[in-house]
Amino acid sequence: MAIREDVLVVGGGIAGATAALAAAETGAQVRLLSHKKSTLRQASGLIDVLGAVGDNGTEVEPSGLVADPFEAVERLPNSHPYRVVGAAGIRDGLRVFDEAVGDAYAGTHTDRNALVLTHGGTVKPTARYPESVAPGLASAAEKTLLVGFAGLTDFDAPVAASHLDAAGVPFEVDGATVPFPVEFRDDALTTRLAKALDTDESGARRGLTDAVADHLDGHERVGFPAMLGDDDRREVRAELEDRLGAAVFEIPTGPPSLLGLRLEDLLFDALDEAGVRLSSGNPAVGYEAADGRIESVLVDRRGREVPYAADEFVLATGGLVGKGIDSDRESVSEPVFDCHVPHPEDRYDWSEPAAFGAHEFARFGVVPDGDLRPTDGSGDADFENLRAAGGVLGGADTAREKSAAGVSIATGAYAGRRAGESVTGREAEEATR
Amino acid sequence: MSETPSVLVLGGGSTGCGIARDLAMRGVDVTLVEKGNLTHGTTGRMHGLLHSGGRYAVSDQASAEECIEENRVLRRIASHCVEMTGGLFVQRPEDDDEYFEEKLRGCRECGIPAEVLSAEEAREIEPYLADDIQRAIRVPDGAVDPFRLCVANAADAIDHGARVETHAEVTDVLVEEGEVVGVEVEHASGGGSADGLDSFVHGEPGETSELYADYVVNATGAWAGQIGEMAGVEVAVRPSKGVMTIMNVRQVDTVINRCRPKGDADIVVPHETTCILGTTDEEVEDPEDYPEEGWEVDLMIDTLSELVPILSEARTIRSFWGVRPLYEPPEVGSEDPTDITRDFFLLDHAERDGLPGMASIVGGKLTTYRMMAEDIADHVCETLGVDAACRTAEEPLPGSADFSVLREWMDEFGLRSPVGLRSAERLGSRVDEVLGEWDGPNPTVCECEAVTRAEINDAISQSGTELNAVRIRTRASMGNCQGAFCCHRIANELVPEYDESTAREALDDLYQERWKGERHALWGEQLSQAMLKHHLHATTMNRDGDPAATEGTVDFDAFDAGRAEGPADASTGDRREDAARGVVDGDS
């Protein structure tokens, strides 16, 4: 017998996880299909909701940095997925997220964005941030020391400190490069450093604070690239704070991103707890449909196509990075359901000559209707029971807007809830009949 | 005349650098000026083929003979810039038998070792060749790194007392009493380094200098006509553009040529970690400004897939265009640029135009750059009465002195062996100087191309804050990710010698330069990669909305300042919260 569920979510990233959690809240039986590791390991681990709104095609000026993302939603174009779910949808997405991660994240106390230090040495607006990031917010005027390691080329603390100074942060900031107390290969990854602190390998924690102490000199808080432990991160950070007598925080980094990896763990724990069934390791490659409804999604299991049946489906396979959107020299496509993806005919119109221009490719994705159902070229829903969430949706330039995770959780929650409700609602109808 | 005669060489490509080295080795006082970086023009924009001569064995036998001779010389003097891959001329069913025989005969007439392989034998060497190929001719083609070669020539010229001036554009040729006596240059910012391999940039941006010399050599390639114009003589170069498309891996390990008379898209050159597909041949008006079009890229992929079918499915990482400095004597008058000889010409303006003091060098190709340089240096020395023999064919370039240096790099310099091996291949005999003398941790900065901090810093000491010059010396940021993971790391290496804002500008320049070529490869895997790069730099680092890079200021108080964790500190958090709210309310 085919595997059968109420709701099948395709895609194991942040959008898929949120969709599955929201669907499960309605009482539906949910399965989540994921193929490869999600792109979270490449993401910062921050939940950006909406950090910048610029006029289309122009540079985003600092004045365009958004303090209140809810108010700024109105300034987005009509084709933006936020215009479908509205500020209420964003709030609901954040609620699902907040409940999933609990006190591992901060930012719930206000509607306003926080400014977080980036490993490139600038600041960025974000709505939710890991608790280890919280003591380092740029709005808090505390004398700050950044600490980097000689082998870690991705983060140079003195460079980041001067850059922050040039960005006009309201505090004094200095940078110091110290040797990591345990000797590794010269270019050991942050994940390896984190492990050494977790297990306090060769007294790594004390060694680290001894090395930093020489530079402390009245700094009220000390920022490290995100590598302060993994499993025992709270203990690591508490011990460092205790020894240094200063607040200690982490700065999100590029891949492999420890904060992204931790978020992935948090979300999968929440999915477990919500009773969502997981199938991972195999790609969705097609579907079976009848009468305008999807009946099953076909999963390629070592060359054999296995159908996963459900009543409702959520497509959350990601954008160009996650391969939810594919392209060749002529066209752009959505590979699982072959949904319509609008794009300029000439591939040279997909991008702009300026590296940080308003690239058309950044907005590639399926076009949702008012219920987040992908539509064909003429605005009609492709399938009655297929909704889309996250990066696979078009119309948002999430990199420029600083909205990637926000779009994922808001549309994920919306699509998941609608999917769940339409199953549980129908079941209720059948029971009364 | 007892003073050392002085020569100005215009153009920092392979020819110009080769001439500077040759003359400096003969004891002449040489200054080389280049408007951009070394290799800025044609040299930095070629497919890296070290010709065996096979390509010209039918159409242009004089060039073919020069190629095989210089091919042997470069293997000897520039071993760290050359990879002897070997090459195949492959015949498809629709390609002419007679031409195949002619090619084979031509190679033998020109002294190019050539052997016929059956289709099976050819596929044993290159398994991805198309099923229907007929046969092939094997010749000693190779791959050459034009950047490394050019820089090594410049470095050796400097070692022999030459002065090299990059980012100095010639704005006038100085003619006094009917004789060329020098040039005027305008300096631009190139971020020259204060020490190391001397500074390549000596003037302040916007400043002009007049440089005088006993003789001027115009080695500006496709730009030679413009220099000629400044001197009042006509140099009718015919710039011809060609596209090259870079693949993300080496689909082939030998040079693959199509065995037919001529045509676009007929060569694949394995180059370091990539393959380069080439090319087209189309005359353009302006060597600086010509269209770079998508159909040219498509043509490379579609046509070369006939020889190597997997290319149609493979990932390209960028494309670039170069301009050949073609020249033919005015009386020939070829219509089609592919008919123009690849031979080079020395135009002595005294003899030709009655203007003493200057010669122009036009035509030619990278493989024969040294021979060209020798000819010109002979001419210059004869004119100036210098009696010294050319030594460039015997004396190895810096880095190629002793290529028995491939040792156990892992033990030697604490590097993983593949990284050490790549560095050693790039550095040749300079490996001890660069890696061995590096003090401190030596992490990999560019992972795609396995470039370590020591190499980056060595390149910075040679070229300063111009990260594109660092790039061409090291290959950092030239791999699959096109700088996504390493541009900012490379820029970080500039500090503390330079300040943070200088490093930031250098980063922006490098990032934009990488983007320019990547735009020609934006589909499939590479579009996915480009999106990841965009996310890393725009989202994770917020480089596009960076307050430090823009005029306005951020209202920090309008943003969340966090909330203190413990109840004891709750009041602090509330206070911040209230203060910030006040600002927001006040604004509304």
Short mmCIF file of C-alpha atoms in Angstrom, two decimals, chain A residues 135-293:
data_model
loop_
_atom_site.label_atom_id
_atom_site.label_comp_id
_atom_site.label_asym_id
_atom_site.label_seq_id
_atom_site.Cartn_x
_atom_site.Cartn_y
_atom_site.Cartn_z
CA PRO A 135 24.41 40.50 24.00
CA GLY A 136 26.10 41.86 20.87
CA LEU A 137 23.36 43.99 19.35
CA ALA A 138 24.60 47.18 17.71
CA SER A 139 22.02 49.42 19.42
CA ALA A 140 23.43 48.64 22.84
CA ALA A 141 26.12 51.20 23.54
CA GLU A 142 28.66 49.00 25.28
CA LYS A 143 32.38 49.09 24.70
CA THR A 144 33.03 46.05 22.55
CA LEU A 145 35.98 43.76 21.87
CA LEU A 146 35.88 41.46 18.83
CA VAL A 147 38.09 38.39 18.92
CA GLY A 148 39.23 36.37 15.93
CA PHE A 149 41.70 33.56 15.35
CA ALA A 150 44.77 33.61 13.17
CA GLY A 151 43.69 30.61 11.13
CA LEU A 152 40.11 31.72 10.63
CA THR A 153 40.25 33.71 7.41
CA ASP A 154 36.51 34.26 7.20
CA PHE A 155 36.46 36.64 10.14
CA ASP A 156 39.18 39.16 10.82
CA ALA A 157 38.40 40.88 14.13
CA PRO A 158 40.51 44.05 13.68
CA VAL A 159 39.11 44.56 10.16
CA ALA A 160 35.54 44.02 11.38
CA ALA A 161 36.10 46.44 14.27
CA SER A 162 37.33 49.26 12.01
CA HIS A 163 34.52 48.56 9.58
CA LEU A 164 31.93 48.83 12.35
CA ASP A 165 33.53 52.04 13.43
CA ALA A 166 33.17 53.35 9.87
CA ALA A 167 29.52 52.28 9.96
CA GLY A 168 29.02 54.68 12.86
CA VAL A 169 28.06 52.23 15.61
CA PRO A 170 27.31 54.01 18.89
CA PHE A 171 30.05 52.29 20.86
CA GLU A 172 33.78 51.92 20.99
CA VAL A 173 34.92 48.75 19.25
CA ASP A 174 38.32 47.08 19.02
CA GLY A 175 39.55 43.87 17.46
CA ALA A 176 42.13 41.35 18.53
CA THR A 177 43.50 38.24 16.88
CA VAL A 178 44.48 35.49 19.31
CA PRO A 179 45.80 31.97 18.86
CA PHE A 180 43.22 29.26 19.46
CA PRO A 181 44.34 27.39 22.59
CA VAL A 182 44.23 23.96 20.97
CA GLU A 183 46.51 23.33 18.04
CA PHE A 184 44.69 22.32 14.89
CA ARG A 185 45.40 22.38 11.22
CA ASP A 186 45.94 26.01 10.19
CA ASP A 187 42.55 26.27 8.53
CA ALA A 188 40.39 24.29 10.94
CA LEU A 189 36.68 24.96 10.56
CA THR A 190 34.55 26.78 13.13
CA THR A 191 32.73 23.53 13.78
CA ARG A 192 35.99 21.94 14.89
CA LEU A 193 36.73 24.84 17.24
CA ALA A 194 33.21 24.57 18.66
CA LYS A 195 33.74 20.91 19.43
CA ALA A 196 36.96 21.64 21.27
CA LEU A 197 35.14 24.14 23.48
CA ASP A 198 32.21 21.77 23.99
CA THR A 199 34.45 19.08 25.40
CA ASP A 200 36.92 21.55 26.92
CA GLU A 201 39.64 19.75 25.01
CA SER A 202 43.09 20.42 26.57
CA GLY A 203 41.55 23.13 28.76
CA ALA A 204 40.40 25.06 25.72
CA ARG A 205 38.00 27.30 27.64
CA ARG A 206 40.58 28.53 30.10
CA GLY A 207 43.17 28.84 27.36
CA LEU A 208 40.79 31.01 25.38
CA THR A 209 39.94 33.35 28.24
CA ASP A 210 43.63 33.65 29.15
CA ALA A 211 44.39 34.70 25.58
CA VAL A 212 41.51 37.19 25.51
CA ALA A 213 42.21 38.62 28.97
CA ASP A 214 45.28 40.47 27.68
CA HIS A 215 43.05 42.47 25.35
CA LEU A 216 40.06 42.95 27.66
CA ASP A 217 41.02 46.40 28.93
CA GLY A 218 37.63 47.64 30.11
CA HIS A 219 35.54 46.22 27.28
CA GLU A 220 32.06 45.41 28.51
CA ARG A 221 31.33 42.70 25.98
CA VAL A 222 33.37 40.33 23.85
CA GLY A 223 32.27 39.00 20.45
CA PHE A 224 33.53 35.83 18.83
CA PRO A 225 32.67 34.33 15.45
CA ALA A 226 29.93 31.76 16.00
CA MET A 227 31.99 28.86 17.36
CA LEU A 228 31.32 28.93 21.10
CA GLY A 229 30.33 25.32 21.53
CA ASP A 230 27.45 23.36 20.09
CA ASP A 231 25.78 20.85 22.40
CA ASP A 232 27.06 22.62 25.53
CA ARG A 233 26.98 26.13 24.16
CA ARG A 234 25.21 27.69 27.14
CA GLU A 235 27.73 26.23 29.53
CA VAL A 236 30.64 27.33 27.33
CA ARG A 237 29.38 30.87 27.08
CA ALA A 238 28.54 31.10 30.78
CA GLU A 239 32.01 29.90 31.69
CA LEU A 240 33.67 32.42 29.37
CA GLU A 241 31.51 35.26 30.73
CA ASP A 242 32.32 34.24 34.25
CA ARG A 243 36.04 34.15 33.68
CA LEU A 244 36.18 37.33 31.61
CA GLY A 245 33.73 39.28 33.72
CA ALA A 246 32.15 40.58 30.51
CA ALA A 247 29.20 39.66 28.34
CA VAL A 248 30.12 37.21 25.60
CA PHE A 249 28.34 36.94 22.26
CA GLU A 250 28.59 35.29 18.88
CA ILE A 251 28.72 36.84 15.41
CA PRO A 252 26.98 34.87 12.63
CA THR A 253 29.38 33.61 9.95
CA GLY A 254 29.28 32.10 6.50
CA PRO A 255 29.34 28.35 5.86
CA PRO A 256 29.69 26.08 7.65
CA SER A 257 27.42 28.16 9.84
CA LEU A 258 27.15 26.82 13.33
CA LEU A 259 24.09 28.98 14.03
CA GLY A 260 22.40 27.61 10.90
CA LEU A 261 23.23 24.05 11.91
CA ARG A 262 21.88 24.62 15.42
CA LEU A 263 18.68 26.06 13.99
CA GLU A 264 18.26 23.02 11.80
CA ASP A 265 18.54 20.81 14.91
CA LEU A 266 16.02 22.93 16.81
CA LEU A 267 13.51 22.72 13.98
CA PHE A 268 13.88 18.98 13.58
CA ASP A 269 13.45 18.46 17.32
CA ALA A 270 10.24 20.49 17.13
CA LEU A 271 9.01 18.44 14.17
CA ASP A 272 9.66 15.26 16.15
CA GLU A 273 7.77 16.61 19.08
CA ALA A 274 4.84 17.63 16.89
CA GLY A 275 4.59 14.09 15.56
CA VAL A 276 5.58 14.97 12.00
CA ARG A 277 6.84 11.95 10.09
CA LEU A 278 10.12 12.40 8.28
CA SER A 279 11.41 10.82 5.09
CA SER A 280 14.79 11.98 4.01
CA GLY A 281 17.56 11.23 1.58
CA ASN A 282 15.62 10.88 -1.66
CA PRO A 283 14.51 13.53 -4.11
CA ALA A 284 10.95 14.26 -5.22
CA VAL A 285 10.98 13.91 -8.98
CA GLY A 286 7.36 14.08 -10.14
CA TYR A 287 3.71 13.58 -9.26
CA GLU A 288 0.47 11.83 -10.10
CA ALA A 289 -2.69 13.90 -10.49
CA ALA A 290 -6.30 13.51 -11.42
CA ASP A 291 -9.12 16.05 -11.81
CA GLY A 292 -6.90 18.99 -11.03
CA ARG A 293 -5.71 17.49 -7.73
#
